CSV table of C-alpha atoms in Angstrom, one decimal:
chain,number,residue,atom,x,y,z
A,1,UNK,CA,0.0,0.0,0.0
A,2,UNK,CA,1.2,3.5,-0.8
A,3,UNK,CA,0.6,6.4,1.6
A,4,UNK,CA,-1.7,9.1,0.2
A,5,UNK,CA,-1.7,12.7,1.2
A,6,UNK,CA,-4.4,15.3,0.8
A,7,UNK,CA,-3.9,18.6,-1.0
A,8,UNK,CA,-3.8,20.4,2.3
A,9,UNK,CA,-1.2,18.1,3.7
A,10,UNK,CA,0.9,18.5,0.5
A,11,UNK,CA,0.6,22.3,0.8
A,12,UNK,CA,1.7,22.3,4.4
A,13,UNK,CA,4.6,20.0,3.5
A,14,UNK,CA,5.6,22.4,0.7
A,15,UNK,CA,5.6,25.3,3.1
A,16,UNK,CA,7.8,23.5,5.5
A,17,UNK,CA,10.2,22.4,2.8
A,18,UNK,CA,10.4,25.9,1.4
A,19,UNK,CA,11.2,27.3,4.9
A,20,UNK,CA,14.0,24.8,5.4
A,21,UNK,CA,15.3,25.4,1.9
A,22,UNK,CA,15.4,29.1,2.4
A,23,UNK,CA,17.4,28.7,5.6
A,24,UNK,CA,19.8,26.3,4.0
A,25,UNK,CA,20.4,28.7,1.0
A,26,UNK,CA,20.9,31.6,3.4
A,27,UNK,CA,24.0,30.0,5.1
A,28,UNK,CA,25.0,27.4,2.6
A,29,UNK,CA,24.2,28.5,-1.0
A,30,UNK,CA,24.9,26.1,-3.8
A,31,UNK,CA,27.6,28.4,-5.2
A,32,UNK,CA,30.9,27.7,-3.4
A,33,UNK,CA,29.5,24.7,-1.5
A,34,UNK,CA,32.2,22.4,-2.6
A,35,UNK,CA,34.9,24.8,-1.4
A,36,UNK,CA,33.2,25.2,2.0
A,37,UNK,CA,33.0,21.4,2.4
A,38,UNK,CA,36.7,21.1,1.8
A,39,UNK,CA,37.5,24.0,4.0
A,40,UNK,CA,35.2,23.5,6.9
A,41,UNK,CA,34.7,19.7,7.0
A,42,UNK,CA,31.5,17.6,7.4
A,43,UNK,CA,29.7,19.6,10.0
A,44,UNK,CA,28.2,23.1,9.4
A,45,UNK,CA,27.7,24.2,13.0
A,46,UNK,CA,26.1,27.6,12.0
A,47,UNK,CA,23.6,26.0,9.7
A,48,UNK,CA,22.6,23.5,12.3
A,49,UNK,CA,22.2,26.2,14.9
A,50,UNK,CA,19.8,28.0,12.5
A,51,UNK,CA,17.8,24.8,11.5
A,52,UNK,CA,17.6,23.3,15.0
A,53,UNK,CA,17.4,26.5,17.0
A,54,UNK,CA,15.4,29.0,14.9
A,55,UNK,CA,13.6,26.8,12.4
A,56,UNK,CA,13.1,24.0,14.9
A,57,UNK,CA,13.3,21.0,12.7
A,58,UNK,CA,14.4,18.9,15.7
A,59,UNK,CA,10.9,19.2,17.1
A,60,UNK,CA,9.2,17.8,14.1
A,61,UNK,CA,9.7,14.1,14.9
A,62,UNK,CA,9.1,14.5,18.6
A,63,UNK,CA,5.5,13.4,19.5
A,64,UNK,CA,3.2,16.2,20.9
A,65,UNK,CA,2.6,14.3,24.1
A,66,UNK,CA,6.4,14.4,24.6
A,67,UNK,CA,6.8,18.1,24.0
A,68,UNK,CA,7.3,18.2,20.2
A,69,UNK,CA,5.4,19.1,17.1
A,70,UNK,CA,4.4,15.6,16.3
A,71,UNK,CA,4.7,16.1,12.5
A,72,UNK,CA,3.8,13.4,10.2
A,73,UNK,CA,6.5,11.2,8.8
A,74,UNK,CA,5.6,12.5,5.4
A,75,UNK,CA,6.8,15.9,6.5
A,76,UNK,CA,9.9,14.6,8.1
A,77,UNK,CA,10.7,12.5,5.0
A,78,UNK,CA,10.3,15.7,2.9
A,79,UNK,CA,12.9,17.5,5.1
A,80,UNK,CA,15.3,14.6,5.0
A,81,UNK,CA,15.0,14.4,1.2
A,82,UNK,CA,15.6,18.2,0.9
A,83,UNK,CA,18.7,18.1,3.1
A,84,UNK,CA,20.0,15.1,1.1
A,85,UNK,CA,19.5,17.1,-2.1
A,86,UNK,CA,21.4,20.0,-0.6
A,87,UNK,CA,24.1,17.8,0.8
A,88,UNK,CA,23.6,19.7,4.1
A,89,UNK,CA,26.2,19.0,6.7
A,90,UNK,CA,23.9,18.8,9.6
A,91,UNK,CA,23.0,16.0,12.0
A,92,UNK,CA,19.3,15.7,11.1
A,93,UNK,CA,19.5,12.1,10.0
A,94,UNK,CA,20.9,11.1,13.4
A,95,UNK,CA,18.3,13.4,15.1
A,96,UNK,CA,15.4,11.7,13.4
A,97,UNK,CA,16.7,8.3,14.3
A,98,UNK,CA,17.5,9.2,17.9
A,99,UNK,CA,14.0,10.8,18.3
A,100,UNK,CA,12.3,7.7,17.1
A,101,UNK,CA,14.4,5.6,19.5
A,102,UNK,CA,13.6,7.9,22.4
A,103,UNK,CA,9.9,8.1,21.6
A,104,UNK,CA,9.8,4.3,21.6
A,105,UNK,CA,11.0,4.4,25.2
A,106,UNK,CA,8.5,4.8,28.1
A,107,UNK,CA,8.2,8.3,29.5
A,108,UNK,CA,10.8,8.9,32.1
A,109,UNK,CA,12.7,11.9,33.5
A,110,UNK,CA,15.9,10.9,31.5
A,111,UNK,CA,14.2,10.2,28.2
A,112,UNK,CA,11.9,13.3,28.4
A,113,UNK,CA,14.8,15.6,29.2
A,114,UNK,CA,16.7,14.4,26.1
A,115,UNK,CA,13.6,14.9,23.9
A,116,UNK,CA,13.1,18.4,25.4
A,117,UNK,CA,16.7,19.4,24.7
A,118,UNK,CA,16.4,18.1,21.1
A,119,UNK,CA,13.2,20.1,20.6
A,120,UNK,CA,15.1,23.2,21.9
A,121,UNK,CA,17.9,22.6,19.5
A,122,UNK,CA,20.4,22.3,22.4
A,123,UNK,CA,21.4,18.6,21.9
A,124,UNK,CA,22.9,16.4,19.3
A,125,UNK,CA,22.1,12.7,19.9
A,126,UNK,CA,23.8,9.9,18.0
A,127,UNK,CA,22.6,6.3,17.9
A,128,UNK,CA,24.7,3.1,17.6
A,129,UNK,CA,22.5,0.7,15.7
A,130,UNK,CA,22.7,-3.0,16.9
A,131,UNK,CA,25.1,-5.1,14.9
A,132,UNK,CA,23.3,-8.5,15.2
A,133,UNK,CA,21.1,-10.5,17.5
A,134,UNK,CA,24.0,-12.6,18.6
A,135,UNK,CA,27.0,-10.4,18.8
A,136,UNK,CA,26.2,-6.9,20.1
A,137,UNK,CA,29.0,-4.3,20.0
A,138,UNK,CA,28.2,-3.1,23.5
A,139,UNK,CA,27.6,-4.9,26.8
A,140,UNK,CA,25.9,-3.6,29.9
A,141,UNK,CA,26.6,-4.4,33.5
A,142,UNK,CA,25.0,-3.4,36.8
A,143,UNK,CA,21.6,-2.1,37.7
A,144,UNK,CA,19.8,1.1,38.8
A,145,UNK,CA,22.2,4.1,39.0
A,146,UNK,CA,25.2,1.9,38.7
A,147,UNK,CA,25.0,0.7,35.1
A,148,UNK,CA,28.1,0.8,32.9
A,149,UNK,CA,28.5,-0.1,29.3
A,150,UNK,CA,31.6,-1.3,27.4
A,151,UNK,CA,32.3,-1.9,23.8
A,152,UNK,CA,33.2,-0.3,20.5
A,153,UNK,CA,31.6,0.5,17.2
A,154,UNK,CA,32.7,2.2,14.0
A,155,UNK,CA,30.8,4.2,11.3
A,156,UNK,CA,28.5,5.8,13.9
A,157,UNK,CA,26.8,8.7,12.3
A,158,UNK,CA,27.5,12.1,14.0
A,159,UNK,CA,29.0,10.5,17.2
A,160,UNK,CA,32.0,12.8,17.1
A,161,UNK,CA,29.8,15.9,17.4
A,162,UNK,CA,27.1,14.3,19.7
A,163,UNK,CA,26.4,15.3,23.3
A,164,UNK,CA,24.8,11.9,24.0
A,165,UNK,CA,25.1,8.5,22.4
A,166,UNK,CA,22.4,5.9,22.5
A,167,UNK,CA,23.4,2.3,22.5
A,168,UNK,CA,21.6,-1.0,22.4
A,169,UNK,CA,23.3,-3.5,24.7
A,170,UNK,CA,22.5,-6.8,26.3
A,171,UNK,CA,22.6,-7.0,30.1
A,172,UNK,CA,24.0,-10.0,32.1
A,173,UNK,CA,20.6,-11.7,31.8
A,174,UNK,CA,20.7,-11.5,28.0
A,175,UNK,CA,17.9,-8.9,27.7
A,176,UNK,CA,18.7,-6.1,25.3
A,177,UNK,CA,18.1,-2.6,26.5
A,178,UNK,CA,18.5,0.9,25.3
A,179,UNK,CA,21.1,3.0,27.2
A,180,UNK,CA,22.1,6.7,27.0
A,181,UNK,CA,25.8,7.6,27.5
A,182,UNK,CA,27.1,11.1,27.9
A,183,UNK,CA,29.8,11.9,25.3
A,184,UNK,CA,32.2,12.8,28.0
A,185,UNK,CA,32.3,9.2,29.1
A,186,UNK,CA,33.2,7.9,25.6
A,187,UNK,CA,36.2,7.9,23.4
A,188,UNK,CA,35.2,9.1,19.9
A,189,UNK,CA,37.5,9.4,16.9
A,190,UNK,CA,36.3,10.9,13.6
A,191,UNK,CA,37.0,8.6,10.7
A,192,UNK,CA,38.4,9.5,7.3
A,193,UNK,CA,35.8,8.2,4.9
A,194,UNK,CA,34.7,8.5,1.3
A,195,UNK,CA,31.9,11.0,2.1
A,196,UNK,CA,33.2,14.4,3.1
A,197,UNK,CA,29.8,15.7,3.9
A,198,UNK,CA,28.9,13.5,6.8
A,199,UNK,CA,30.5,12.8,10.2
A,200,UNK,CA,31.3,9.1,10.8
A,201,UNK,CA,33.1,8.1,14.0
A,202,UNK,CA,34.4,5.2,16.0
A,203,UNK,CA,32.9,5.1,19.5
A,204,UNK,CA,34.5,3.3,22.4
A,205,UNK,CA,33.2,2.8,25.9
A,206,UNK,CA,35.2,1.4,28.8
A,207,UNK,CA,32.8,0.9,31.6
A,208,UNK,CA,31.2,4.2,30.9
A,209,UNK,CA,28.3,5.3,33.1
A,210,UNK,CA,25.0,4.8,31.4
A,211,UNK,CA,21.3,5.3,32.0
A,212,UNK,CA,18.8,2.6,31.1
A,213,UNK,CA,16.0,4.3,29.0
A,214,UNK,CA,14.1,1.3,27.7
A,215,UNK,CA,14.4,-2.3,28.9
A,216,UNK,CA,12.5,-3.6,25.9
A,217,UNK,CA,13.2,-1.5,22.8
A,218,UNK,CA,11.6,-2.3,19.5
A,219,UNK,CA,15.0,-3.1,17.9
A,220,UNK,CA,13.8,-4.4,14.6
A,221,UNK,CA,11.2,-1.7,14.0
A,222,UNK,CA,13.6,1.1,15.0
A,223,UNK,CA,16.3,-0.3,12.7
A,224,UNK,CA,13.9,-0.4,9.8
A,225,UNK,CA,12.8,3.2,10.6
A,226,UNK,CA,16.5,4.2,10.3
A,227,UNK,CA,16.8,2.5,6.9
A,228,UNK,CA,13.7,4.5,5.7
A,229,UNK,CA,15.3,7.8,6.9
A,230,UNK,CA,18.5,6.9,5.1
A,231,UNK,CA,16.5,6.1,2.0
A,232,UNK,CA,15.0,9.6,2.0
A,233,UNK,CA,18.5,11.1,2.1
A,234,UNK,CA,19.5,8.9,-0.9
A,235,UNK,CA,16.3,10.0,-2.7
A,236,UNK,CA,17.2,13.6,-2.3
A,237,UNK,CA,20.7,12.9,-3.7
A,238,UNK,CA,19.3,11.1,-6.7
A,239,UNK,CA,16.6,13.7,-7.5
A,240,UNK,CA,19.0,16.6,-7.3
A,241,UNK,CA,21.7,15.1,-9.4
A,242,UNK,CA,19.2,14.0,-12.0
A,243,UNK,CA,17.9,17.6,-12.2
A,244,UNK,CA,21.4,18.9,-12.5
A,245,UNK,CA,22.3,16.4,-15.2
A,246,UNK,CA,19.2,17.3,-17.2
A,247,UNK,CA,19.7,21.0,-16.8
A,248,UNK,CA,23.3,20.8,-18.0
A,249,UNK,CA,22.5,18.5,-20.9
A,250,UNK,CA,19.9,21.0,-22.1
A,251,UNK,CA,22.4,24.0,-22.0
A,252,UNK,CA,25.7,22.4,-23.0
A,253,UNK,CA,26.2,22.8,-26.8
A,254,UNK,CA,28.4,20.5,-28.7
A,255,UNK,CA,28.6,20.0,-32.5
A,256,UNK,CA,26.0,22.7,-32.9
A,257,UNK,CA,23.3,21.2,-30.6
A,258,UNK,CA,22.6,20.6,-27.0
A,259,UNK,CA,24.1,17.4,-25.7
A,260,UNK,CA,20.8,16.4,-24.3
A,261,UNK,CA,19.5,16.0,-27.9
A,262,UNK,CA,21.8,13.1,-28.5
A,263,UNK,CA,20.1,9.7,-28.3
A,264,UNK,CA,22.7,8.1,-26.0
A,265,UNK,CA,22.4,10.9,-23.4
A,266,UNK,CA,18.6,10.9,-23.6
A,267,UNK,CA,18.4,7.2,-23.0
A,268,UNK,CA,20.8,7.2,-20.1
A,269,UNK,CA,19.0,10.0,-18.4
A,270,UNK,CA,15.6,8.4,-19.0
A,271,UNK,CA,16.9,5.3,-17.2
A,272,UNK,CA,17.9,7.4,-14.3
A,273,UNK,CA,14.5,9.1,-14.3
A,274,UNK,CA,12.8,5.7,-14.1
A,275,UNK,CA,15.0,4.8,-11.1
A,276,UNK,CA,14.2,8.0,-9.3
A,277,UNK,CA,10.5,7.5,-9.8
A,278,UNK,CA,10.8,4.0,-8.4
A,279,UNK,CA,12.7,5.5,-5.4
A,280,UNK,CA,9.9,8.1,-4.8
A,281,UNK,CA,7.3,5.3,-4.7
A,282,UNK,CA,9.4,3.1,-2.4
A,283,UNK,CA,9.8,6.0,0.1
A,284,UNK,CA,6.1,6.8,0.0
A,285,UNK,CA,5.3,3.2,0.7
A,286,UNK,CA,7.9,3.0,3.5
A,287,UNK,CA,6.5,6.1,5.1
A,288,UNK,CA,3.1,4.4,5.2
A,289,UNK,CA,4.6,1.3,6.6
A,290,UNK,CA,6.3,3.2,9.5
A,291,UNK,CA,3.1,5.0,10.4
A,292,UNK,CA,0.5,2.3,9.8
A,293,UNK,CA,2.1,-1.0,8.7
A,294,UNK,CA,2.8,-4.1,10.7
A,295,UNK,CA,6.4,-5.0,11.7
A,296,UNK,CA,6.6,-7.4,8.8
A,297,UNK,CA,5.3,-4.8,6.3
A,298,UNK,CA,7.8,-2.3,7.6
A,299,UNK,CA,10.7,-4.7,7.3
A,300,UNK,CA,9.8,-5.4,3.7
A,301,UNK,CA,9.3,-1.7,2.9
A,302,UNK,CA,12.6,-0.8,4.5
A,303,UNK,CA,14.5,-3.4,2.6
A,304,UNK,CA,12.9,-2.4,-0.7
A,305,UNK,CA,13.6,1.3,0.0
A,306,UNK,CA,17.2,0.6,0.8
A,307,UNK,CA,17.7,-1.3,-2.5
A,308,UNK,CA,15.8,1.0,-4.7
A,309,UNK,CA,17.0,4.4,-3.3
A,310,UNK,CA,20.6,3.3,-3.2
A,311,UNK,CA,20.4,2.2,-6.8
A,312,UNK,CA,18.8,5.4,-7.9
A,313,UNK,CA,21.4,7.5,-6.1
A,314,UNK,CA,24.3,5.5,-7.5
A,315,UNK,CA,22.9,5.7,-11.0
A,316,UNK,CA,22.0,9.4,-10.9
A,317,UNK,CA,25.3,10.6,-9.3
A,318,UNK,CA,27.4,8.5,-11.8
A,319,UNK,CA,25.5,9.8,-14.8
A,320,UNK,CA,25.6,13.3,-13.5
A,321,UNK,CA,29.4,13.1,-13.5
A,322,UNK,CA,29.4,11.7,-17.0
A,323,UNK,CA,27.0,14.3,-18.4
A,324,UNK,CA,29.1,17.1,-17.0
A,325,UNK,CA,32.1,15.7,-18.8
A,326,UNK,CA,35.4,17.2,-17.7
A,327,UNK,CA,34.0,19.6,-15.0
A,328,UNK,CA,32.2,16.7,-13.4
A,329,UNK,CA,35.5,15.1,-12.5
A,330,UNK,CA,37.1,18.2,-11.0
A,331,UNK,CA,37.5,18.6,-7.2
A,332,UNK,CA,35.8,22.0,-7.3
A,333,UNK,CA,32.5,20.7,-8.7
A,334,UNK,CA,29.9,19.2,-6.3
A,335,UNK,CA,29.2,16.2,-8.6
A,336,UNK,CA,31.8,14.1,-6.9
A,337,UNK,CA,30.5,15.0,-3.4
A,338,UNK,CA,27.0,13.6,-4.4
A,339,UNK,CA,28.7,10.5,-5.8
A,340,UNK,CA,30.6,10.0,-2.5
A,341,UNK,CA,27.4,10.4,-0.5
A,342,UNK,CA,25.7,7.8,-2.6
A,343,UNK,CA,28.6,5.4,-2.2
A,344,UNK,CA,28.4,5.8,1.6
A,345,UNK,CA,24.7,5.5,1.8
A,346,UNK,CA,24.8,2.3,-0.3
A,347,UNK,CA,26.8,0.4,2.4
A,348,UNK,CA,26.2,2.3,5.6
A,349,UNK,CA,23.7,-0.1,7.2
A,350,UNK,CA,23.8,-3.0,4.8
A,351,UNK,CA,24.7,-3.5,1.1
A,352,UNK,CA,22.1,-4.0,-1.6
A,353,UNK,CA,22.8,-7.8,-1.7
A,354,UNK,CA,22.3,-8.0,2.1
A,355,UNK,CA,19.0,-6.1,1.9
A,356,UNK,CA,17.9,-8.4,-1.0
A,357,UNK,CA,18.7,-11.4,1.0
A,358,UNK,CA,16.7,-10.1,3.9
A,359,UNK,CA,13.8,-9.4,1.6
A,360,UNK,CA,13.9,-13.0,0.3
A,361,UNK,CA,14.0,-14.3,3.9
A,362,UNK,CA,11.0,-12.1,4.8
A,363,UNK,CA,9.0,-13.5,1.9
A,364,UNK,CA,10.0,-17.2,2.5
A,365,UNK,CA,8.7,-19.3,5.5
A,366,UNK,CA,11.4,-19.2,8.2
A,367,UNK,CA,12.0,-21.8,10.9
A,368,UNK,CA,11.4,-20.7,14.5
A,369,UNK,CA,14.4,-19.1,16.0
A,370,UNK,CA,15.5,-19.7,19.6
A,371,UNK,CA,17.9,-18.1,22.0
A,372,UNK,CA,18.5,-14.7,23.5
A,373,UNK,CA,17.3,-11.8,21.3
A,374,UNK,CA,15.6,-14.1,18.7
A,375,UNK,CA,12.7,-11.6,18.3
A,376,UNK,CA,14.7,-8.5,17.9
A,377,UNK,CA,15.0,-8.7,14.1
A,378,UNK,CA,18.3,-7.0,13.9
A,379,UNK,CA,20.6,-7.8,11.0
A,380,UNK,CA,24.4,-7.4,10.6
A,381,UNK,CA,25.9,-4.0,9.9
A,382,UNK,CA,28.8,-4.2,7.5
A,383,UNK,CA,31.9,-2.1,8.2
A,384,UNK,CA,33.5,-2.4,4.8
A,385,UNK,CA,33.5,-0.1,1.8
A,386,UNK,CA,33.4,3.3,3.5
A,387,UNK,CA,37.0,4.2,4.0
A,388,UNK,CA,38.7,6.2,1.3
């Protein structure tokens, strides 16, 4: 099933996207963006202060009964897609994921305080996704106010700039819980990766003090939610680079005619356009699955979205470089930055082959699983292919 939106909902979403887009263009206009990325790195602190503090995009995903705006996932997906299209160097992806994780936790002083500070734009929260049902990257010990966690994980989005890191960890009894750890109790190291527009870090905890926020987190559903959010980012990358390629093909004249008039170019861009339309449909379906679908429907939708959106982004960014010819390969142009973002998204939380395998397993009858964590539904997170 595909999520439908009314004309009023679409109009409201357009206003929201236009507001965010204006804020982005004010501090990070397209002109000179590549230079700023190389000069300032993968985090634009001023832009995030504007978006989180003044515009208030952090409050969108927080439920109204927890102090936020309680926006629909359709609106949140639209903002994620826009920020992907703009290659914005802000921790909104990690904020959306953390907010979903915190909203899944029962109301408590600790969880509600984190949500309130996210709403106010005062806090960056990163989340370490679970690596597998059998071999978690973190372990928890103790109880009450004496809980500590230990472990290490790499390729954690925005951990190096986060104030708090959320981790899933099994306790001594085998039950998997959600814990918050203050950044000051962790060792974080920013990684040198292919994508220069996103912060990826290695996080290490050595008996770091932690707070148990949720003794029974919906691990599988939260992980699928994160895949949908990442798919929105990839959709934005694919849509923008297709638009850029079409615009350039229509204006670049060679042999007395626009290069877009040549059959080979037209066919290649048409194939990209089909891939982008498929990505839009997959995201719309995934948004419906998050808000209204069963766990099984969401898992299927998340796997499809990961496959389709990654393919669209990879195709669109590669063709954008080719259509732009010589300038598409230069360091100063943004084409390679989009390509690098697409490469990273395609393997960040699972490769296309792994998502396809999971989709097959979801469709096929599976034998009953036994053992600790058998119902969590987490799948392995690969750590290969991101380093430059």
